[in-house]
PDB file of C-alpha atoms in Angstrom:
ATOM      1  CA  MET F   1     -11.605  37.706   6.713  1.00 42.00           C
ATOM      2  CA  GLY F   2      -8.935  36.012   8.807  1.00 45.00           C
ATOM      3  CA  LYS F   3      -9.384  34.143  12.055  1.00 48.00           C
ATOM      4  CA  PHE F   4      -7.438  33.362  15.208  1.00 41.00           C
ATOM      5  CA  ILE F   5      -6.253  29.782  15.580  1.00 47.00           C
ATOM      6  CA  PHE F   6      -5.387  28.633  19.088  1.00 46.00           C
ATOM      7  CA  CYS F   7      -2.648  26.040  18.701  1.00 54.00           C
ATOM      8  CA  ILE F   8      -2.703  23.056  21.027  1.00 66.00           C
ATOM      9  CA  GLY F   9       0.083  20.943  22.415  1.00 68.00           C
ATOM     10  CA  ASN F  10       3.806  21.502  22.334  1.00 82.00           C
ATOM     11  CA  LYS F  11       6.116  22.094  19.417  1.00 88.00           C
ATOM     12  CA  ALA F  12       7.981  18.810  19.152  1.00 88.00           C
ATOM     13  CA  LYS F  13      11.706  18.749  19.809  1.00 91.00           C
ATOM     14  CA  THR F  14      11.885  15.704  17.573  1.00 92.00           C
ATOM     15  CA  PRO F  15       9.620  15.937  14.504  1.00 92.00           C
ATOM     16  CA  TYR F  16       7.493  13.152  13.149  1.00 92.00           C
ATOM     17  CA  THR F  17       8.717  12.133   9.697  1.00 90.00           C
ATOM     18  CA  PHE F  18       6.343  10.362   7.346  1.00 86.00           C
ATOM     19  CA  SER F  19       8.012   7.358   5.779  1.00 79.00           C
ATOM     20  CA  SER F  20       5.890   7.632   2.644  1.00 74.00           C
ATOM     21  CA  THR F  21       7.072  11.135   1.721  1.00 78.00           C
ATOM     22  CA  GLY F  22       9.962  12.105   3.996  1.00 81.00           C
ATOM     23  CA  VAL F  23       8.069  15.208   5.184  1.00 86.00           C
ATOM     24  CA  SER F  24       8.535  16.193   8.848  1.00 90.00           C
ATOM     25  CA  VAL F  25       6.007  17.966  11.092  1.00 91.00           C
ATOM     26  CA  TYR F  26       6.485  19.606  14.497  1.00 92.00           C
ATOM     27  CA  THR F  27       2.978  20.542  15.675  1.00 91.00           C
ATOM     28  CA  MET F  28      -0.583  19.236  15.611  1.00 90.00           C
ATOM     29  CA  GLU F  29      -1.483  21.998  13.166  1.00 89.00           C
ATOM     30  CA  GLU F  30       1.327  20.990  10.817  1.00 90.00           C
ATOM     31  CA  LEU F  31       0.157  17.387  11.112  1.00 90.00           C
ATOM     32  CA  CYS F  32      -3.379  18.362  10.097  1.00 89.00           C
ATOM     33  CA  TYR F  33      -2.105  20.463   7.186  1.00 90.00           C
ATOM     34  CA  TYR F  34       0.010  17.574   5.925  1.00 90.00           C
ATOM     35  CA  LEU F  35      -2.814  15.051   6.169  1.00 88.00           C
ATOM     36  CA  TYR F  36      -5.283  17.404   4.500  1.00 88.00           C
ATOM     37  CA  HIS F  37      -3.039  17.832   1.452  1.00 85.00           C
ATOM     38  CA  ASN F  38      -1.799  14.231   1.157  1.00 83.00           C
ATOM     39  CA  ILE F  39      -4.883  12.060   1.325  1.00 79.00           C
ATOM     40  CA  ASP F  40      -3.222   9.386  -0.805  1.00 75.00           C
ATOM     41  CA  THR F  41      -0.872   8.566   2.066  1.00 71.00           C
ATOM     42  CA  LEU F  42      -3.422   8.619   4.889  1.00 72.00           C
ATOM     43  CA  GLU F  43      -4.044   4.898   5.160  1.00 68.00           C
ATOM     44  CA  GLU F  44      -0.344   4.092   5.346  1.00 67.00           C
ATOM     45  CA  ASP F  45       0.530   6.986   7.653  1.00 70.00           C
ATOM     46  CA  LEU F  46      -2.358   6.705  10.124  1.00 75.00           C
ATOM     47  CA  SER F  47      -1.923   2.978  10.640  1.00 72.00           C
ATOM     48  CA  SER F  48       1.366   3.590  12.451  1.00 75.00           C
ATOM     49  CA  GLN F  49       1.412   3.304  16.229  1.00 84.00           C
ATOM     50  CA  SER F  50       4.500   5.521  16.215  1.00 88.00           C
ATOM     51  CA  LEU F  51       2.384   8.515  15.180  1.00 88.00           C
ATOM     52  CA  VAL F  52       0.065   8.014  18.164  1.00 90.00           C
ATOM     53  CA  THR F  53       3.068   7.722  20.486  1.00 91.00           C
ATOM     54  CA  TRP F  54       4.557  10.911  19.024  1.00 92.00           C
ATOM     55  CA  ILE F  55       1.322  12.847  19.606  1.00 91.00           C
ATOM     56  CA  GLY F  56       1.307  11.760  23.252  1.00 91.00           C
ATOM     57  CA  THR F  57       4.988  12.222  24.072  1.00 92.00           C
ATOM     58  CA  GLU F  58       6.350  14.962  21.811  1.00 91.00           C
ATOM     59  CA  LEU F  59       3.219  17.110  21.547  1.00 90.00           C
ATOM     60  CA  GLY F  60       2.102  16.313  25.066  1.00 90.00           C
ATOM     61  CA  ILE F  61      -1.497  15.685  23.990  1.00 89.00           C
ATOM     62  CA  LYS F  62      -1.848  12.438  25.933  1.00 90.00           C
ATOM     63  CA  ASP F  63      -5.652  12.364  26.069  1.00 90.00           C
ATOM     64  CA  ARG F  64      -5.885  12.569  22.268  1.00 90.00           C
ATOM     65  CA  ALA F  65      -3.164   9.940  21.853  1.00 88.00           C
ATOM     66  CA  ASP F  66      -4.982   7.610  24.253  1.00 91.00           C
ATOM     67  CA  PHE F  67      -8.251   8.101  22.358  1.00 90.00           C
ATOM     68  CA  LEU F  68      -6.551   7.386  19.018  1.00 90.00           C
ATOM     69  CA  ASP F  69      -4.973   4.281  20.521  1.00 89.00           C
ATOM     70  CA  GLN F  70      -8.391   3.060  21.666  1.00 90.00           C
ATOM     71  CA  LEU F  71      -9.800   3.661  18.178  1.00 88.00           C
ATOM     72  CA  MET F  72      -6.993   1.663  16.615  1.00 87.00           C
ATOM     73  CA  GLN F  73      -7.449  -1.166  19.136  1.00 87.00           C
ATOM     74  CA  ARG F  74     -11.136  -1.354  18.147  1.00 86.00           C
ATOM     75  CA  GLY F  75     -10.197  -1.496  14.475  1.00 82.00           C
ATOM     76  CA  ALA F  76     -11.648   1.918  13.662  1.00 80.00           C
ATOM     77  CA  GLY F  77     -11.691   3.005  10.059  1.00 81.00           C
ATOM     78  CA  LEU F  78      -9.542   5.667   8.474  1.00 81.00           C
ATOM     79  CA  LYS F  79     -12.257   8.316   8.620  1.00 83.00           C
ATOM     80  CA  ASP F  80     -12.697   7.908  12.396  1.00 86.00           C
ATOM     81  CA  LEU F  81      -8.968   8.437  12.919  1.00 87.00           C
ATOM     82  CA  VAL F  82      -8.944  11.465  10.627  1.00 86.00           C
ATOM     83  CA  VAL F  83     -11.925  13.096  12.355  1.00 86.00           C
ATOM     84  CA  SER F  84     -10.372  12.494  15.779  1.00 88.00           C
ATOM     85  CA  ILE F  85      -7.105  14.171  14.785  1.00 89.00           C
ATOM     86  CA  PHE F  86      -8.745  17.112  13.027  1.00 88.00           C
ATOM     87  CA  CYS F  87     -11.237  17.728  15.824  1.00 85.00           C
ATOM     88  CA  SER F  88      -8.390  18.159  18.313  1.00 84.00           C
ATOM     89  CA  THR F  89      -7.568  21.571  16.819  1.00 84.00           C
ATOM     90  CA  ASP F  90      -9.419  24.454  15.174  1.00 80.00           C
ATOM     91  CA  TYR F  91      -7.060  24.558  12.219  1.00 84.00           C
ATOM     92  CA  TYR F  92      -9.762  23.361   9.797  1.00 86.00           C
ATOM     93  CA  THR F  93     -13.467  24.144   9.831  1.00 87.00           C
ATOM     94  CA  GLU F  94     -16.215  21.546   9.972  1.00 87.00           C
ATOM     95  CA  GLU F  95     -16.939  22.223   6.302  1.00 90.00           C
ATOM     96  CA  GLU F  96     -13.313  21.607   5.357  1.00 90.00           C
ATOM     97  CA  ILE F  97     -13.198  18.399   7.388  1.00 89.00           C
ATOM     98  CA  ASN F  98     -16.361  17.167   5.663  1.00 90.00           C
ATOM     99  CA  HIS F  99     -14.748  17.966   2.321  1.00 90.00           C
ATOM    100  CA  LEU F 100     -11.720  15.858   3.268  1.00 88.00           C
ATOM    101  CA  ILE F 101     -13.989  12.975   4.275  1.00 88.00           C
ATOM    102  CA  SER F 102     -15.726  13.168   0.888  1.00 89.00           C
ATOM    103  CA  GLU F 103     -12.302  13.047  -0.771  1.00 85.00           C
ATOM    104  CA  ILE F 104     -11.449   9.914   1.206  1.00 85.00           C
ATOM    105  CA  ASP F 105     -14.751   8.347   0.114  1.00 86.00           C
ATOM    106  CA  ALA F 106     -13.960   9.196  -3.501  1.00 84.00           C
ATOM    107  CA  LEU F 107     -10.517   7.622  -3.135  1.00 81.00           C
ATOM    108  CA  TYR F 108     -12.001   4.351  -1.905  1.00 81.00           C
ATOM    109  CA  ASP F 109     -14.530   4.375  -4.744  1.00 85.00           C
ATOM    110  CA  MET F 110     -11.675   4.250  -7.241  1.00 87.00           C
ATOM    111  CA  LEU F 111     -10.568   1.096  -8.996  1.00 90.00           C
ATOM    112  CA  PRO F 112      -7.466  -0.519  -7.457  1.00 89.00           C
ATOM    113  CA  VAL F 113      -5.449   0.372 -10.559  1.00 92.00           C
ATOM    114  CA  GLU F 114      -6.513   4.030 -10.199  1.00 92.00           C
ATOM    115  CA  ARG F 115      -5.391   4.109  -6.565  1.00 87.00           C
ATOM    116  CA  LYS F 116      -2.125   2.480  -7.601  1.00 89.00           C
ATOM    117  CA  LYS F 117      -1.530   5.264 -10.127  1.00 92.00           C
ATOM    118  CA  ARG F 118      -2.266   7.940  -7.520  1.00 88.00           C
ATOM    119  CA  HIS F 119       0.254   6.332  -5.193  1.00 85.00           C
ATOM    120  CA  ALA F 120       2.904   6.297  -7.928  1.00 89.00           C
ATOM    121  CA  ASP F 121       2.137   9.936  -8.726  1.00 90.00           C
ATOM    122  CA  MET F 122       2.561  10.812  -5.038  1.00 84.00           C
ATOM    123  CA  LEU F 123       5.992   9.150  -4.978  1.00 84.00           C
ATOM    124  CA  MET F 124       6.931  11.115  -8.106  1.00 86.00           C
ATOM    125  CA  LYS F 125       5.690  14.357  -6.528  1.00 84.00           C
ATOM    126  CA  PHE F 126       7.959  13.899  -3.517  1.00 80.00           C
ATOM    127  CA  GLY F 127      11.030  13.068  -5.588  1.00 80.00           C
ATOM    128  CA  ARG F 128      11.127   9.352  -4.825  1.00 82.00           C
ATOM    129  CA  HIS F 129      11.834   8.548  -8.460  1.00 84.00           C
ATOM    130  CA  CYS F 130      13.240   5.053  -8.010  1.00 87.00           C
ATOM    131  CA  GLU F 131      10.156   3.864  -6.133  1.00 87.00           C
ATOM    132  CA  ALA F 132       7.856   5.735  -8.497  1.00 89.00           C
ATOM    133  CA  GLY F 133       9.556   4.072 -11.467  1.00 91.00           C
ATOM    134  CA  PHE F 134       8.968   0.648  -9.943  1.00 93.00           C
ATOM    135  CA  GLU F 135       5.285   1.481  -9.356  1.00 92.00           C
ATOM    136  CA  TYR F 136       4.802   2.810 -12.898  1.00 95.00           C
ATOM    137  CA  ARG F 137       6.411  -0.259 -14.458  1.00 94.00           C
ATOM    138  CA  SER F 138       4.215  -2.461 -12.295  1.00 94.00           C
ATOM    139  CA  LEU F 139       1.192  -0.487 -13.466  1.00 94.00           C
ATOM    140  CA  ILE F 140       2.104  -0.847 -17.137  1.00 95.00           C
ATOM    141  CA  ASP F 141       2.491  -4.621 -16.689  1.00 94.00           C
ATOM    142  CA  ASP F 142      -0.801  -4.887 -14.781  1.00 93.00           C
ATOM    143  CA  LYS F 143      -3.582  -6.547 -16.792  1.00 94.00           C
ATOM    144  CA  ASP F 144      -5.958  -3.877 -15.448  1.00 94.00           C
ATOM    145  CA  PHE F 145      -3.843  -1.026 -16.852  1.00 95.00           C
ATOM    146  CA  VAL F 146      -6.281  -0.751 -19.753  1.00 95.00           C
ATOM    147  CA  GLN F 147      -9.008   0.229 -17.270  1.00 95.00           C
ATOM    148  CA  LEU F 148      -7.338   3.614 -16.898  1.00 95.00           C
ATOM    149  CA  SER F 149      -8.431   6.373 -19.253  1.00 95.00           C
ATOM    150  CA  ASP F 150      -6.248   7.051 -22.291  1.00 96.00           C
ATOM    151  CA  VAL F 151      -5.063  10.297 -20.682  1.00 95.00           C
ATOM    152  CA  ASP F 152      -4.082   8.507 -17.459  1.00 96.00           C
ATOM    153  CA  GLN F 153      -2.306   5.775 -19.396  1.00 96.00           C
ATOM    154  CA  GLY F 154      -0.444   8.442 -21.353  1.00 96.00           C
ATOM    155  CA  ASN F 155       0.569  10.239 -18.169  1.00 95.00           C
ATOM    156  CA  VAL F 156       1.923   6.994 -16.699  1.00 96.00           C
ATOM    157  CA  TYR F 157       4.030   6.517 -19.842  1.00 96.00           C
ATOM    158  CA  HIS F 158       5.154  10.167 -19.638  1.00 95.00           C
ATOM    159  CA  ASN F 159       6.340   9.914 -16.036  1.00 94.00           C
ATOM    160  CA  THR F 160       8.067   6.613 -16.777  1.00 95.00           C
ATOM    161  CA  ALA F 161       9.882   8.360 -19.609  1.00 92.00           C
ATOM    162  CA  VAL F 162      10.889  11.252 -17.338  1.00 89.00           C
ATOM    163  CA  ILE F 163      12.469   8.829 -14.875  1.00 90.00           C
ATOM    164  CA  ASN F 164      14.397   7.092 -17.648  1.00 89.00           C
ATOM    165  CA  ALA F 165      15.575  10.433 -19.069  1.00 86.00           C
ATOM    166  CA  ARG F 166      16.811  11.510 -15.637  1.00 82.00           C
ATOM    167  CA  GLU F 167      18.982   8.395 -15.606  1.00 81.00           C
ATOM    168  CA  GLY F 168      20.365   9.033 -19.088  1.00 80.00           C
ATOM    169  CA  ARG F 169      18.415   6.262 -20.818  1.00 86.00           C
ATOM    170  CA  PHE F 170      17.214   8.493 -23.643  1.00 87.00           C
ATOM    171  CA  GLN F 171      16.313   5.739 -26.113  1.00 91.00           C
ATOM    172  CA  THR F 172      13.996   4.148 -23.555  1.00 93.00           C
ATOM    173  CA  ALA F 173      12.678   7.589 -22.604  1.00 91.00           C
ATOM    174  CA  ALA F 174      11.905   8.374 -26.251  1.00 93.00           C
ATOM    175  CA  ARG F 175       9.935   5.154 -26.592  1.00 95.00           C
ATOM    176  CA  TYR F 176       7.798   5.943 -23.547  1.00 96.00           C
ATOM    177  CA  PHE F 177       7.293   9.606 -24.521  1.00 93.00           C
ATOM    178  CA  ASP F 178       6.077   8.394 -27.912  1.00 95.00           C
ATOM    179  CA  LYS F 179       3.588   6.051 -26.238  1.00 96.00           C
ATOM    180  CA  ALA F 180       2.543   8.874 -23.929  1.00 96.00           C
ATOM    181  CA  TYR F 181       1.741  11.253 -26.774  1.00 95.00           C
ATOM    182  CA  ARG F 182      -0.245   8.608 -28.660  1.00 95.00           C
ATOM    183  CA  LYS F 183      -2.442   8.236 -25.569  1.00 96.00           C
ATOM    184  CA  ASN F 184      -2.693  11.674 -23.950  1.00 95.00           C
ATOM    185  CA  HIS F 185      -2.105  13.890 -27.024  1.00 94.00           C
ATOM    186  CA  ASN F 186      -0.207  16.261 -24.743  1.00 92.00           C
ATOM    187  CA  ARG F 187       2.191  18.585 -26.577  1.00 90.00           C
ATOM    188  CA  GLU F 188       4.662  18.343 -23.719  1.00 89.00           C
ATOM    189  CA  SER F 189       4.952  14.587 -24.246  1.00 92.00           C
ATOM    190  CA  LEU F 190       5.536  15.175 -27.953  1.00 91.00           C
ATOM    191  CA  CYS F 191       8.273  17.744 -27.360  1.00 88.00           C
ATOM    192  CA  GLN F 192       9.984  15.528 -24.801  1.00 88.00           C
ATOM    193  CA  TYR F 193       9.813  12.652 -27.310  1.00 91.00           C
ATOM    194  CA  LEU F 194      11.688  14.720 -29.880  1.00 90.00           C
ATOM    195  CA  TYR F 195      14.231  15.979 -27.322  1.00 87.00           C
ATOM    196  CA  SER F 196      14.895  12.405 -26.176  1.00 88.00           C
ATOM    197  CA  LEU F 197      15.409  11.191 -29.736  1.00 89.00           C
ATOM    198  CA  LYS F 198      17.999  13.907 -30.293  1.00 85.00           C
ATOM    199  CA  LEU F 199      19.755  13.264 -26.984  1.00 83.00           C
ATOM    200  CA  SER F 200      19.842   9.529 -27.689  1.00 85.00           C
ATOM    201  CA  GLY F 201      21.989  10.238 -30.743  1.00 84.00           C
ATOM    202  CA  ASP F 202      19.446   8.771 -33.161  1.00 86.00           C
ATOM    203  CA  ASP F 203      19.647  11.651 -35.642  1.00 86.00           C
ATOM    204  CA  GLU F 204      17.974   9.646 -38.401  1.00 91.00           C
ATOM    205  CA  ALA F 205      14.868   9.006 -36.290  1.00 90.00           C
ATOM    206  CA  PHE F 206      14.890  12.605 -35.027  1.00 88.00           C
ATOM    207  CA  ASP F 207      15.032  14.042 -38.569  1.00 87.00           C
ATOM    208  CA  ARG F 208      12.299  11.680 -39.740  1.00 90.00           C
ATOM    209  CA  GLU F 209       9.997  12.596 -36.856  1.00 89.00           C
ATOM    210  CA  ILE F 210      10.633  16.337 -36.972  1.00 86.00           C
ATOM    211  CA  ASN F 211       9.961  16.332 -40.719  1.00 87.00           C
ATOM    212  CA  SER F 212       6.605  14.645 -40.125  1.00 89.00           C
ATOM    213  CA  TYR F 213       5.587  17.754 -38.157  1.00 85.00           C
ATOM    214  CA  SER F 214       6.957  20.223 -40.727  1.00 81.00           C
ATOM    215  CA  ASP F 215       3.574  21.961 -40.987  1.00 84.00           C
ATOM    216  CA  ASP F 216       3.512  22.620 -37.209  1.00 84.00           C
ATOM    217  CA  ALA F 217       5.488  25.870 -37.060  1.00 83.00           C
ATOM    218  CA  GLU F 218       5.015  26.364 -33.319  1.00 86.00           C
ATOM    219  CA  LEU F 219       6.380  22.903 -32.507  1.00 85.00           C
ATOM    220  CA  ILE F 220       9.348  23.264 -34.854  1.00 83.00           C
ATOM    221  CA  ARG F 221      10.210  26.656 -33.371  1.00 84.00           C
ATOM    222  CA  ARG F 222       9.998  25.332 -29.821  1.00 82.00           C
ATOM    223  CA  VAL F 223      12.253  22.349 -30.531  1.00 80.00           C
ATOM    224  CA  GLU F 224      14.764  24.396 -32.523  1.00 76.00           C
ATOM    225  CA  ASN F 225      14.975  27.072 -29.817  1.00 74.00           C
ATOM    226  CA  GLN F 226      15.660  24.419 -27.189  1.00 71.00           C
ATOM    227  CA  PHE F 227      18.533  22.902 -29.096  1.00 68.00           C
ATOM    228  CA  TYR F 228      19.948  26.232 -30.241  1.00 58.00           C
ATOM    229  CA  PHE F 229      20.138  27.216 -26.586  1.00 53.00           C
ATOM    230  CA  VAL F 230      21.976  24.010 -25.725  1.00 52.00           C
ATOM    231  CA  GLU F 231      24.382  24.345 -28.649  1.00 51.00           C
ATOM    232  CA  ASP F 232      25.112  28.007 -27.870  1.00 48.00           C
ATOM    233  CA  ASN F 233      25.848  27.391 -24.220  1.00 45.00           C
ATOM    234  CA  ARG F 234      27.176  23.896 -23.742  1.00 45.00           C
ATOM    235  CA  GLU F 235      30.845  24.712 -24.521  1.00 41.00           C
ATOM    236  CA  TYR F 236      30.853  27.049 -21.532  1.00 39.00           C
ATOM    237  CA  ASN F 237      29.174  24.620 -19.165  1.00 46.00           C
ATOM    238  CA  ALA F 238      31.596  22.182 -17.533  1.00 50.00           C
ATOM    239  CA  GLU F 239      28.780  20.277 -15.856  1.00 52.00           C
ATOM    240  CA  TYR F 240      27.042  19.724 -19.197  1.00 51.00           C
ATOM    241  CA  MET F 241      30.186  18.304 -20.767  1.00 48.00           C
ATOM    242  CA  SER F 242      30.809  16.104 -17.732  1.00 52.00           C
ATOM    243  CA  VAL F 243      27.292  14.700 -17.919  1.00 55.00           C
ATOM    244  CA  LEU F 244      27.815  13.860 -21.603  1.00 51.00           C
ATOM    245  CA  LYS F 245      31.024  12.056 -20.671  1.00 52.00           C
ATOM    246  CA  LEU F 246      29.210  10.199 -17.883  1.00 52.00           C
ATOM    247  CA  MET F 247      26.620   9.023 -20.395  1.00 52.00           C
ATOM    248  CA  GLU F 248      29.425   7.726 -22.587  1.00 52.00           C
ATOM    249  CA  LEU F 249      31.014   5.825 -19.682  1.00 52.00           C
ATOM    250  CA  SER F 250      27.777   4.635 -18.046  1.00 52.00           C
ATOM    251  CA  GLY F 251      27.812   1.341 -19.906  1.00 51.00           C
ATOM    252  CA  ARG F 252      31.064   0.492 -18.124  1.00 51.00           C
ATOM    253  CA  ALA F 253      29.977   0.984 -14.504  1.00 48.00           C
ATOM    254  CA  SER F 254      33.145  -0.668 -13.195  1.00 49.00           C
ATOM    255  CA  ASP F 255      35.329   1.866 -15.006  1.00 52.00           C
ATOM    256  CA  VAL F 256      37.299   3.911 -12.465  1.00 51.00           C
ATOM    257  CA  ASP F 257      36.986   6.963 -14.737  1.00 53.00           C
ATOM    258  CA  PHE F 258      33.192   6.799 -14.490  1.00 51.00           C
ATOM    259  CA  TRP F 259      33.099   6.883 -10.699  1.00 54.00           C
ATOM    260  CA  TRP F 260      35.805   9.547 -10.442  1.00 54.00           C
ATOM    261  CA  LEU F 261      33.960  11.792 -12.895  1.00 53.00           C
ATOM    262  CA  PHE F 262      30.638  11.052 -11.182  1.00 55.00           C
ATOM    263  CA  ASP F 263      31.951  12.210  -7.800  1.00 59.00           C
ATOM    264  CA  ASP F 264      33.686  15.237  -9.298  1.00 58.00           C
ATOM    265  CA  THR F 265      30.605  16.343 -11.257  1.00 55.00           C
ATOM    266  CA  LEU F 266      28.306  15.856  -8.290  1.00 57.00           C
ATOM    267  CA  ASN F 267      30.585  17.886  -6.009  1.00 60.00           C
ATOM    268  CA  ARG F 268      30.781  20.750  -8.512  1.00 57.00           C
ATOM    269  CA  ILE F 269      27.011  20.836  -9.009  1.00 54.00           C
ATOM    270  CA  LYS F 270      26.443  20.835  -5.235  1.00 54.00           C
ATOM    271  CA  LYS F 271      29.000  23.626  -4.800  1.00 60.00           C
ATOM    272  CA  ALA F 272      27.366  25.750  -7.514  1.00 56.00           C
ATOM    273  CA  TYR F 273      23.945  25.167  -5.952  1.00 50.00           C
ATOM    274  CA  ARG F 274      25.145  26.293  -2.513  1.00 57.00           C
ATOM    275  CA  GLU F 275      26.823  29.399  -3.935  1.00 57.00           C
ATOM    276  CA  ASN F 276      23.675  30.400  -5.835  1.00 52.00           C
TER     277      ASN F 276
END
């Protein structure tokens, strides 16, 4: 059964944009929804005086902004700030607010290295791949990395590999996908490992690895289908050929041809995206 929700405050003319994710909100209800679904960013986001100012000026909820300001001046904890914001609207029920509080408690019960991984995952989720890559590398170099479960370690390696693959560093990506599969035993990591080997141009290593899984018919079929699709279609795809050329030129970043082709390829991809 549905329910009526009486919205409070104004719809902001200027949205509040969270620096940690780049997401913008316009109302108190949108603010609550964002906070409820992004608990990993709460400490960073709610410590900003600019958010309190925005609630008072843009939303016109001055009494709530003043109360939040008083809480911050007294050094109130994260949960007090969360409860104050969520209690200013009926968007979430008391039960849902209590659930969020329990999630915050669980977050603080985590090891520092576990919270660090969650932060890196959040950056990855919102497309901030450069920052996520820095966080993942820092995690891997952290002496406490071994405190993560094997699955979590594997997933860190997997995401690190994804970031490297996106940047055309397929040899490095293959190495991290291999480490990922040895830890998380996830078939996706294994497939991406084989794809990266092939894309890196290391045919000898690819053949050796694919032959070691010769008794895994499902895996072989999946990998073969992927590359048959690429081979069948790449001659008709100008963007694909341009990306291959970019990979060839990427080692010579000062080469004028690289930057001309980069701009041309990017413009064509953006144009195709807009037209579709």
